């Protein structure tokens, strides 16, 4: 037979639970009009990935493979290449010549983002990536790389610009 303490504990749990229910009943109803209006996503929403650049426009990825090692779905494919004086793509010794993410397999766990030592890979807010053609779900570096910041002139771009001017 339940003692008085257990009865009071159970009763207070019911009151607490009902309090949450009543509070929610009094809150205004929120209706999302997606797709007629843009979806409202939280700041930390994990959408399709973005590959970031630094303030000079250089790619932040230094092809260290830590994201690929951390990925539980094995869906990141990277080919590394060396930066040279003639061709400098990132601030490190190497850059990702090829960087693919297979969204057929990605579970948006964010482990790759956490593993990256240079904050090169982040989650954007893109989520409309559904497709009937699975081959379109392999995103390449060119699909994920952010634009060069306004006013920035990465060395490799500057060299190309000079060459084409002559
Ligand atoms: S979010 Fe998770 S599953 Fe997707 S690429 Fe990153 S580590 Fe892999
Ligand atoms: S995205 Fe980050 S963790 Fe992945 S290879 Fe590039 S620098 Fe390394």
Coordinates of C-alpha atoms and ligand atoms in Angstrom, one line a residue:
X1 CA 0.0 0.0 0.0
X2 CA 1.3 3.5 -1.0
X3 CA 2.3 5.7 1.9
X4 CA 1.4 9.4 2.2
X5 CA 4.7 10.6 0.7
X6 CA 4.2 8.6 -2.5
X7 CA 0.7 9.9 -2.9
X8 CA 1.8 13.5 -2.5
X9 CA 4.7 12.9 -4.9
X10 CA 2.5 11.4 -7.5
X11 CA -0.1 14.2 -7.1
X12 CA 2.5 16.9 -7.5
X13 CA 3.9 15.3 -10.6
X14 CA 0.3 15.3 -12.1
X15 CA -0.1 19.0 -11.2
X16 CA 3.3 19.8 -12.7
X17 CA 2.4 18.0 -15.9
X18 CA -0.9 19.7 -16.2
X19 CA 0.7 23.0 -15.6
X20 CA 2.9 22.5 -18.7
X21 CA -0.2 21.5 -20.7
X22 CA -2.2 24.5 -19.5
X23 CA 0.7 26.9 -20.3
X24 CA 0.9 25.6 -23.8
X25 CA -2.8 25.9 -24.3
X26 CA -2.7 29.6 -23.4
X27 CA 0.3 30.3 -25.8
X28 CA -0.6 31.8 -29.2
X29 CA -0.7 29.3 -32.0
X30 CA 2.3 29.5 -34.4
X31 CA 1.6 28.6 -38.0
X32 CA 4.4 28.2 -40.5
X33 CA 3.3 29.1 -44.0
X34 CA 6.1 27.2 -45.6
X35 CA 6.5 26.8 -48.7
X36 CA 4.5 30.0 -49.4
X37 CA 6.9 31.8 -47.0
X38 CA 10.5 31.0 -46.1
X39 CA 10.9 28.4 -43.3
X40 CA 12.0 29.9 -39.9
X41 CA 15.0 27.9 -38.8
X42 CA 16.9 28.1 -35.6
X43 CA 20.5 29.5 -35.7
X44 CA 22.0 26.1 -35.0
X45 CA 19.9 24.2 -37.5
X46 CA 22.0 21.6 -39.2
X47 CA 21.4 22.0 -42.9
X48 CA 23.5 21.3 -46.0
X49 CA 27.2 22.0 -45.4
X50 CA 29.1 25.0 -46.4
X51 CA 32.9 25.2 -46.9
X52 CA 34.2 28.5 -45.6
X53 CA 36.8 30.9 -46.7
X54 CA 39.0 33.2 -44.5
X55 CA 38.9 37.0 -44.6
X56 CA 41.4 37.0 -47.5
X57 CA 39.2 34.7 -49.6
X58 CA 41.4 31.6 -49.1
X59 CA 39.7 28.3 -48.5
X60 CA 39.8 27.3 -44.8
X61 CA 40.0 23.6 -45.5
X62 CA 43.6 22.3 -45.3
X63 CA 42.7 18.8 -46.3
X64 CA 43.6 17.2 -42.9
X65 CA 40.9 14.5 -43.3
X66 CA 39.7 14.8 -39.7
X67 CA 36.1 15.4 -40.8
X68 CA 36.2 12.3 -42.9
X69 CA 37.7 10.3 -40.0
X70 CA 34.9 11.5 -37.7
X71 CA 32.1 10.9 -40.0
X72 CA 30.1 7.8 -38.9
X73 CA 28.4 7.4 -42.3
X74 CA 31.7 7.5 -44.2
X75 CA 30.1 10.0 -46.7
X76 CA 33.0 12.5 -47.0
X77 CA 35.5 12.0 -49.8
X78 CA 38.6 14.2 -50.0
X79 CA 41.5 14.4 -52.4
X80 CA 44.3 16.6 -51.0
X81 CA 46.8 18.6 -53.1
X82 CA 49.8 20.7 -52.1
X83 CA 49.7 24.5 -52.3
X84 CA 52.5 26.0 -54.3
X85 CA 53.8 29.5 -54.9
X86 CA 52.1 29.5 -58.2
X87 CA 48.8 28.1 -57.0
X88 CA 47.8 28.8 -53.4
X89 CA 44.2 27.8 -52.6
X90 CA 44.3 27.6 -48.7
X91 CA 46.3 29.1 -45.9
X92 CA 47.9 25.7 -45.0
X93 CA 50.3 23.4 -46.7
X94 CA 47.5 21.5 -48.5
X95 CA 44.1 22.1 -49.8
X96 CA 41.2 19.9 -50.8
X97 CA 41.3 19.4 -54.5
X98 CA 38.2 17.3 -54.3
X99 CA 35.7 17.5 -51.4
X100 CA 32.5 15.6 -51.8
X101 CA 29.7 14.8 -49.4
X102 CA 27.2 12.1 -50.3
X103 CA 23.9 13.2 -49.0
X104 CA 22.4 9.8 -49.7
X105 CA 24.3 8.8 -46.5
X106 CA 24.7 11.9 -44.4
X107 CA 22.7 11.9 -41.2
X108 CA 23.5 15.6 -40.3
X109 CA 25.1 14.6 -37.0
X110 CA 27.5 17.5 -37.1
X111 CA 30.6 15.4 -36.1
X112 CA 32.5 16.7 -39.1
X113 CA 31.9 20.3 -38.0
X114 CA 33.0 19.5 -34.5
X115 CA 36.2 17.7 -35.7
X116 CA 37.3 20.4 -38.1
X117 CA 40.3 22.3 -36.6
X118 CA 40.0 25.3 -38.9
X119 CA 36.2 25.8 -38.9
X120 CA 36.3 25.1 -42.6
X121 CA 33.1 23.0 -42.7
X122 CA 29.9 24.3 -41.1
X123 CA 26.2 23.6 -41.4
X124 CA 24.3 26.0 -43.5
X125 CA 20.5 26.3 -43.4
X126 CA 19.8 24.6 -46.8
X127 CA 17.3 21.8 -46.4
X128 CA 15.6 21.5 -49.8
X129 CA 17.9 18.9 -51.2
X130 CA 15.4 16.0 -51.8
X131 CA 15.7 14.4 -55.2
X132 CA 14.4 11.5 -57.2
X133 CA 17.9 11.1 -58.7
X134 CA 20.3 10.0 -56.1
X135 CA 23.3 10.9 -58.2
X136 CA 22.4 14.6 -57.6
X137 CA 22.8 14.1 -53.9
X138 CA 26.6 13.9 -54.1
X139 CA 27.6 17.5 -53.5
X140 CA 31.0 18.6 -54.7
X141 CA 33.3 21.3 -53.3
X142 CA 32.0 23.8 -55.9
X143 CA 28.5 23.3 -54.6
X144 CA 29.4 24.0 -51.0
X145 CA 32.2 26.6 -51.2
X146 CA 31.0 30.0 -50.0
X147 CA 31.6 33.1 -52.2
X148 CA 34.8 35.1 -51.9
X149 CA 34.2 37.9 -49.4
X150 CA 33.7 41.3 -51.0
X151 CA 37.0 43.2 -51.4
X152 CA 39.1 40.1 -50.7
X153 CA 41.7 39.1 -53.3
X154 CA 43.1 35.6 -52.7
X155 CA 46.7 35.3 -54.2
X156 CA 45.7 32.7 -56.8
X157 CA 42.8 34.9 -58.1
X158 CA 45.1 37.9 -58.1
X159 CA 47.7 36.0 -60.2
X160 CA 45.1 34.9 -62.7
X161 CA 43.7 38.4 -62.9
X162 CA 47.2 39.8 -63.6
X163 CA 47.9 37.1 -66.2
X164 CA 44.7 37.8 -68.1
X165 CA 45.3 41.5 -68.0
X166 CA 48.6 41.1 -70.0
Ligands
LIG1 S1 27.0 15.6 -40.7 FE1 27.7 13.6 -39.8 S2 27.1 12.1 -41.4 FE2 27.0 14.1 -42.4 S3 29.0 14.4 -43.3 FE3 29.1 15.3 -41.2 S4 29.9 13.7 -39.9 FE4 29.2 12.7 -41.8
LIG2 S1 37.0 20.4 -43.6 FE1 38.2 20.7 -41.8 S2 38.5 18.7 -40.9 FE2 37.8 18.4 -43.0 S3 39.7 18.2 -44.2 FE3 39.1 20.3 -44.3 S4 40.2 21.3 -42.6 FE4 40.3 19.1 -42.2

